[in-house]
Short mmCIF file of C-alpha atoms in Angstrom, two decimals:
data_model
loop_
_atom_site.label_atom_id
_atom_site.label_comp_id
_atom_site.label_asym_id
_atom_site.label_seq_id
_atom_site.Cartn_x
_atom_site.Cartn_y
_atom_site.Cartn_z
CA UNK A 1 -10.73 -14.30 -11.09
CA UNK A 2 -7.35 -12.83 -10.99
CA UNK A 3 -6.28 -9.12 -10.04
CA UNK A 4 -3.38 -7.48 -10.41
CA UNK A 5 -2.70 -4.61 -7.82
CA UNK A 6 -0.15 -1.48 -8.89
CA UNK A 7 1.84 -1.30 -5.79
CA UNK A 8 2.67 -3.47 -2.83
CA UNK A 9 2.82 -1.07 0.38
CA UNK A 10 0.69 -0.92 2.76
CA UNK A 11 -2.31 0.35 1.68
CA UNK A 12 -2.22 -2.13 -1.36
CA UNK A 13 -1.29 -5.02 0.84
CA UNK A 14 -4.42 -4.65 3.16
CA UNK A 15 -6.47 -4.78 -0.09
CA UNK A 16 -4.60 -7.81 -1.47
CA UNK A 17 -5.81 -9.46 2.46
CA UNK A 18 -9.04 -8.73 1.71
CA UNK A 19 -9.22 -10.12 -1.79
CA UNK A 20 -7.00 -12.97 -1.33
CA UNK A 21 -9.17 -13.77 1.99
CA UNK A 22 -12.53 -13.91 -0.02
CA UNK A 23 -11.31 -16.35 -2.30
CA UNK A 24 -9.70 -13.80 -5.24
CA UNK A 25 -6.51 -14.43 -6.70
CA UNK A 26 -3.93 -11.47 -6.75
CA UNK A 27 -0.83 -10.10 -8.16
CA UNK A 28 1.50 -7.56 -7.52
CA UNK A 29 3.41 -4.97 -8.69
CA UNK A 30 6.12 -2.59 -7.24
CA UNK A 31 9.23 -0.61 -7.95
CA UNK A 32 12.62 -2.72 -8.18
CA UNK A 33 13.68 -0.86 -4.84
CA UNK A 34 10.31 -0.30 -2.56
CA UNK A 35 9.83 2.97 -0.54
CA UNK A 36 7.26 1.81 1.49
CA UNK A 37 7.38 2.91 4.80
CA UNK A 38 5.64 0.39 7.25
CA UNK A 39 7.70 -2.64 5.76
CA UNK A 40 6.98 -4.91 8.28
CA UNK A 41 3.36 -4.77 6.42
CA UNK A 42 4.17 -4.29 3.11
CA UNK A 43 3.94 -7.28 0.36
CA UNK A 44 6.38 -5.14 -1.57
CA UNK A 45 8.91 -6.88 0.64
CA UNK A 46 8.97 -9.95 -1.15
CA UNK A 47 11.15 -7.71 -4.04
CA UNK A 48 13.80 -7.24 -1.56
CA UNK A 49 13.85 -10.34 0.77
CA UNK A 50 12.57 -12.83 -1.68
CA UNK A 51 9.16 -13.98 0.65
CA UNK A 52 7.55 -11.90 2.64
CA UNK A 53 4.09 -12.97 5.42
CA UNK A 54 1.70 -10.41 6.80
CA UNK A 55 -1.02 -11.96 8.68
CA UNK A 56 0.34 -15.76 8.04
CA UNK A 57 -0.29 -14.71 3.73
CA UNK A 58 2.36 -15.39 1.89
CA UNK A 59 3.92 -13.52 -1.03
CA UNK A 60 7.10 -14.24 -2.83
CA UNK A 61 9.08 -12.38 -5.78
CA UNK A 62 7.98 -13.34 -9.01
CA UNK A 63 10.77 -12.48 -12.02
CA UNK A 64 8.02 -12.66 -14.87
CA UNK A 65 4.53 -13.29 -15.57
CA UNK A 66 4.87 -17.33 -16.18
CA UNK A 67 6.56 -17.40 -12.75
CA UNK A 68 3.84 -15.25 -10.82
CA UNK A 69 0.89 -17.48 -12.24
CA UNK A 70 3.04 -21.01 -10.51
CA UNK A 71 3.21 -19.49 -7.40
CA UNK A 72 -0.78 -18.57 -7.52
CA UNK A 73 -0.93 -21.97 -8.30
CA UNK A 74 0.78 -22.96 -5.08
CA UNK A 75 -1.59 -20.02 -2.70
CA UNK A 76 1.23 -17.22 -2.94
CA UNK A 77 1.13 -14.03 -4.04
CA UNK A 78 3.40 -13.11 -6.50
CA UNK A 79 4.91 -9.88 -6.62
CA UNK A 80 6.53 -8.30 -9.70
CA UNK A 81 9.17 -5.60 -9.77
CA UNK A 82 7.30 -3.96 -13.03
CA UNK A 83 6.48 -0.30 -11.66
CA UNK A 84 5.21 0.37 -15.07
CA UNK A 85 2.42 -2.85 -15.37
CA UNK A 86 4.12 -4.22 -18.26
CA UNK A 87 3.00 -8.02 -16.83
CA UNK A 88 -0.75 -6.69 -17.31
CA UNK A 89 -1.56 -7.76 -21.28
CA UNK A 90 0.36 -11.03 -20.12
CA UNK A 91 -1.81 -11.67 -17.03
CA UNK A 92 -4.68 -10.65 -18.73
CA UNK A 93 -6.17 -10.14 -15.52
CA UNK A 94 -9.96 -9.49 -14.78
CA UNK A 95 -9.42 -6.39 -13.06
CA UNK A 96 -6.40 -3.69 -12.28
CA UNK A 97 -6.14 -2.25 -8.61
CA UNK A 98 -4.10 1.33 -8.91
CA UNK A 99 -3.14 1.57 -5.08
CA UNK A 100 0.41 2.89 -5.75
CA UNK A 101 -1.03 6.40 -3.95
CA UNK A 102 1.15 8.56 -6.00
CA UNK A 103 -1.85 11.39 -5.86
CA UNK A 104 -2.21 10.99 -9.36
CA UNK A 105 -2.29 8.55 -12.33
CA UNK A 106 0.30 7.31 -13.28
CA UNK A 107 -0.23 5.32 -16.93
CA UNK A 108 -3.25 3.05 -15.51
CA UNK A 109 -5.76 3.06 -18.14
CA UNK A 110 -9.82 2.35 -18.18
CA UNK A 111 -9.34 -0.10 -20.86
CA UNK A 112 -6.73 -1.84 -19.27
CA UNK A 113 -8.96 -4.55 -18.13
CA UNK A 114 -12.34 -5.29 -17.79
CA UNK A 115 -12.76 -3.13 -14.30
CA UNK A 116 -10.26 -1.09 -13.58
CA UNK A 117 -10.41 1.19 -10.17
CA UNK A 118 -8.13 3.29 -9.07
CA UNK A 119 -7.75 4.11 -4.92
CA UNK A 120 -7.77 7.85 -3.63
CA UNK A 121 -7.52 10.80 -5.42
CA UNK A 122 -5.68 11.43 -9.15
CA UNK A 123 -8.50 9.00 -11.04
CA UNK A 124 -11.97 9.86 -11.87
CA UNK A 125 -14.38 7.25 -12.36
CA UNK A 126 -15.36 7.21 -16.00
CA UNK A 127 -12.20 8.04 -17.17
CA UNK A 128 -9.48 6.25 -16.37
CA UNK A 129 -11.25 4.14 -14.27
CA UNK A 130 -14.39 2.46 -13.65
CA UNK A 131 -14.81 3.29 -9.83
CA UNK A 132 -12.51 5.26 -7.12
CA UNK A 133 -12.33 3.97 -3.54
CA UNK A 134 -11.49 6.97 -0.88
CA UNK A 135 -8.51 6.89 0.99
CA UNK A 136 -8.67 9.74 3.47
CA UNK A 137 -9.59 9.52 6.89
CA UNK A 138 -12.87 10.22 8.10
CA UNK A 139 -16.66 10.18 7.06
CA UNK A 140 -15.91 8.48 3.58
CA UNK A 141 -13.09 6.15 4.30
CA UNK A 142 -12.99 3.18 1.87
CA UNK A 143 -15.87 3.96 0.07
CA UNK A 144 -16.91 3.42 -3.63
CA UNK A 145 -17.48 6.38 -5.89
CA UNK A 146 -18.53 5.20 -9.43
CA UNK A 147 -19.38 8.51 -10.88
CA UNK A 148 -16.49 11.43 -9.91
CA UNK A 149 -13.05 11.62 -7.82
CA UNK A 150 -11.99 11.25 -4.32
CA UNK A 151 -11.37 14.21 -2.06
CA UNK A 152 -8.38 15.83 -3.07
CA UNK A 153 -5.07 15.40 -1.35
CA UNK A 154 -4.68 17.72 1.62
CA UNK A 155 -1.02 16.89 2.26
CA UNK A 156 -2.04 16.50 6.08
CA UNK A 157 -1.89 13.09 7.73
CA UNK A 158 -5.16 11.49 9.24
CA UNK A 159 -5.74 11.66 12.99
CA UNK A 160 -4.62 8.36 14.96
CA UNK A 161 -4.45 9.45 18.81
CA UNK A 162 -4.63 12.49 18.57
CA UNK A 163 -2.25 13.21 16.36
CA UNK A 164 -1.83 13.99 12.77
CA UNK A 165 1.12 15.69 10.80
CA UNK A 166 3.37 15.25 13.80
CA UNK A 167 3.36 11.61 13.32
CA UNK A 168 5.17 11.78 9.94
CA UNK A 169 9.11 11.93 10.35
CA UNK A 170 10.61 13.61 7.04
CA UNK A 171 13.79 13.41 5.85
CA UNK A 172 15.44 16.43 7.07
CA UNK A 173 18.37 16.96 3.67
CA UNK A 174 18.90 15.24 0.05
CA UNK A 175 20.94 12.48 0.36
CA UNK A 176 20.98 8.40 1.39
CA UNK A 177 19.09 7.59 4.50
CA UNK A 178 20.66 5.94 7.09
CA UNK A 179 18.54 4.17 9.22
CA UNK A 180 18.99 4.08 13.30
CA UNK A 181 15.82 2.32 14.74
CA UNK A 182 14.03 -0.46 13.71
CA UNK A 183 10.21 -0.59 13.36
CA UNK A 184 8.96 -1.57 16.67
CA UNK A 185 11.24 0.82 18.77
CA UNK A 186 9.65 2.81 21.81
CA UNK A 187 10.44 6.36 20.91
CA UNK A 188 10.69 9.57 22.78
CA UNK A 189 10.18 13.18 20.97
CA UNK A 190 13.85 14.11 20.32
CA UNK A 191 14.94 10.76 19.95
CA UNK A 192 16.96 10.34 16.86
CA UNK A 193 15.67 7.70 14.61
CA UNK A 194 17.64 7.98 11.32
CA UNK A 195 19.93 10.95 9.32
CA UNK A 196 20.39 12.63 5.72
CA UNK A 197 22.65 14.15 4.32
CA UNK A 198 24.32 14.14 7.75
CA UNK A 199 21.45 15.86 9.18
CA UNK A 200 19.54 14.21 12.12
CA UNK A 201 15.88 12.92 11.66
CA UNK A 202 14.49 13.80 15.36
CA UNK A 203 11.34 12.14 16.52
CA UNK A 204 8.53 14.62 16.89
CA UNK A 205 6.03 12.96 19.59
CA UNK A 206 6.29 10.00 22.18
CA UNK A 207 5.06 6.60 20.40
CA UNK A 208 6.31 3.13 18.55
CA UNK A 209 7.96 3.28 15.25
CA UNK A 210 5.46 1.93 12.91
CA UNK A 211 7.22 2.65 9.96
CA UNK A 212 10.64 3.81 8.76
CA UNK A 213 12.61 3.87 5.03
CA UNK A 214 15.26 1.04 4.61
CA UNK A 215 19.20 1.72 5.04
CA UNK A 216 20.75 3.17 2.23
CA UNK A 217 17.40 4.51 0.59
CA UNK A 218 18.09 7.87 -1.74
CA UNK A 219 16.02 10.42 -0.26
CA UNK A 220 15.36 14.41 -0.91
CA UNK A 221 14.33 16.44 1.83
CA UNK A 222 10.67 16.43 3.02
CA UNK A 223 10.31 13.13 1.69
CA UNK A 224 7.98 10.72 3.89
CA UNK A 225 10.71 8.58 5.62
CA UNK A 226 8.98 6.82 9.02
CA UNK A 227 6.06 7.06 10.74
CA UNK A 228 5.30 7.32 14.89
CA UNK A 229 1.89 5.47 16.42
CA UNK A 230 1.16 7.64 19.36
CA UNK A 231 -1.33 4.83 20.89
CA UNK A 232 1.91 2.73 21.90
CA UNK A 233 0.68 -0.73 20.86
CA UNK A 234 3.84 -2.57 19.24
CA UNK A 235 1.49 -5.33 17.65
CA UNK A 236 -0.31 -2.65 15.19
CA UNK A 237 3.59 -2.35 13.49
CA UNK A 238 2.61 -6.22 12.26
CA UNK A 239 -1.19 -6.35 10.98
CA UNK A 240 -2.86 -4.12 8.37
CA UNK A 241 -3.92 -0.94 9.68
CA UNK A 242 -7.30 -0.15 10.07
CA UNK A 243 -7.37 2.31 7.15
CA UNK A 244 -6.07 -0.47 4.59
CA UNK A 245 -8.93 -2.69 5.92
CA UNK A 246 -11.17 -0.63 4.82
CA UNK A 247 -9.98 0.55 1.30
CA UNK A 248 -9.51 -2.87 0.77
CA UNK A 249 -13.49 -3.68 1.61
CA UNK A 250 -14.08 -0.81 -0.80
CA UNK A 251 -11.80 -2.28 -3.65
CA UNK A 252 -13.72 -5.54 -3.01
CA UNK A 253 -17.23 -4.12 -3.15
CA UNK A 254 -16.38 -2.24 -6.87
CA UNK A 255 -14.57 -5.60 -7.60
CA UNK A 256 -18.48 -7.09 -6.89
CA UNK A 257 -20.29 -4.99 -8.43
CA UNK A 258 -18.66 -4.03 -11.37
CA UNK A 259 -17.44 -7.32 -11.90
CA UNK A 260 -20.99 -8.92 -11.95
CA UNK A 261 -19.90 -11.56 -9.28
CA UNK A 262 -22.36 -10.31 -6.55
CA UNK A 263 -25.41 -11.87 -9.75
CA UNK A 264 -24.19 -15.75 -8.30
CA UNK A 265 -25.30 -14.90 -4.73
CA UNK A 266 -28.59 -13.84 -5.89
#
């Protein structure tokens, strides 16, 4: 069975872990020049660097479809830079992961495979997809809704210790980010992480740097551009976050049961 997943950040890469770990063969795709944010955890990083590992997996930059389905062969993840799926009717995957968490769909289609499912809110399932995993924090985390929508986007950050919006730096003008601290830095609030525009980005709360945009990035203001983990443990900036864990068990349950696969353990 192969699956292609629509973005490579974060949240996408802790559902390609769980797929790839239960024996299910994925691709990826992601803009030419990634935004993710917690990079050190983000398969998208293979576009930029050629290779990148989270949790000893492998993924490396594939430049077309042929290439991506040699380095499956050879138990690496390929990852395309095709932001608009156009390796899709080539792969002719078995299913289509949307997890590029734009809040809305963005051209993935119900008949673009056999089981298509889109993660958190923007699809509804029987429309444009055949099941929606929930992304927000809380309650419903990573579950599988195969009749509706996920909640709808609140624009406020989930709690981690404590904290929610404050943990979100933004880029404070328009302009190209330049980048000041690496992910992994000990942080104070005030501490200046990165600037805009020539405007400083401050850090708002005491913490690690999970997450932060790449030097040189084009940014507007308010844009999402690095992230603070108030609970001070460096080693969460290199593993999949809890959250991603558990989309990604969600993705693989719809992926089951949609797919018929969970009829062989019967």
């Amino acid at each position: 069975m192969l699956v292609v997943i629509r973005g490579a950040g974060d949240i996408a890469t802790g559902i390609a872990l769980r797929l790839w770990r239960a024996g299910i063969r994925v691709a990826m795709t992601d803009l030419e020049k990634p935004t993710a944010i917690r990079r050190t955890v983000a398969f998208s990083q293979a576009i930029v660097r050629g290779e990148a590992v989270v949790e000893t997996v492998t993924a490396k930059r594939a430049e077309a479809p042929a290439q991506a389905l040699e380095l499956l062969k050879q138990e690496t993840i390929p990852v395309l830079a095709d932001p608009e799926g156009a390796c899709i009717p080539v792969l002719r995957p078995a299913a289509v992961v949307d997890a590029i968490l734009a809040k809305k769909n963005l051209g993935t289609k119900i008949t673009d495979a056999p089981v298509v499912i889109g993660v958190g809110p923007g699809f509804t399932a029987g429309e444009d997809c055949h099941a929606v995993v929930e992304t927000m924090r809380g309650h419903y985390l990573g579950r599988a809704i195969y009749q509706g929508s996920a909640q709808p986007n609140t624009g406020i950050p989930g709690l981690i210790g404590g904290f929610a919006g404050e943990r979100v730096l933004r880029a404070p003008a328009d302009g190209v980010f330049h980048q000041f601290l690496d992910i992994g830095a000990q942080v104070k609030m005030g501490d200046i992480a990165a600037e805009a525009g020539g405007v400083p980005m401050a850090c708002t709360l005491d913490g690690v740097l999970r997450g932060i945009l790449p030097e040189g990035t084009p940014v507007h203001k308010g844009m999402k551009a690095g992230d603070i983990d108030p609970r001070c443990n460096m080693e969460h900036c290199y593993c999949a976050s809890d959250k991603a864990l558990a989309v990604g068990g969600g993705v693989l349950e719809a992926l089951l049961r949609l797919s018929g696969a969970l009829k062989s353990f019967k």
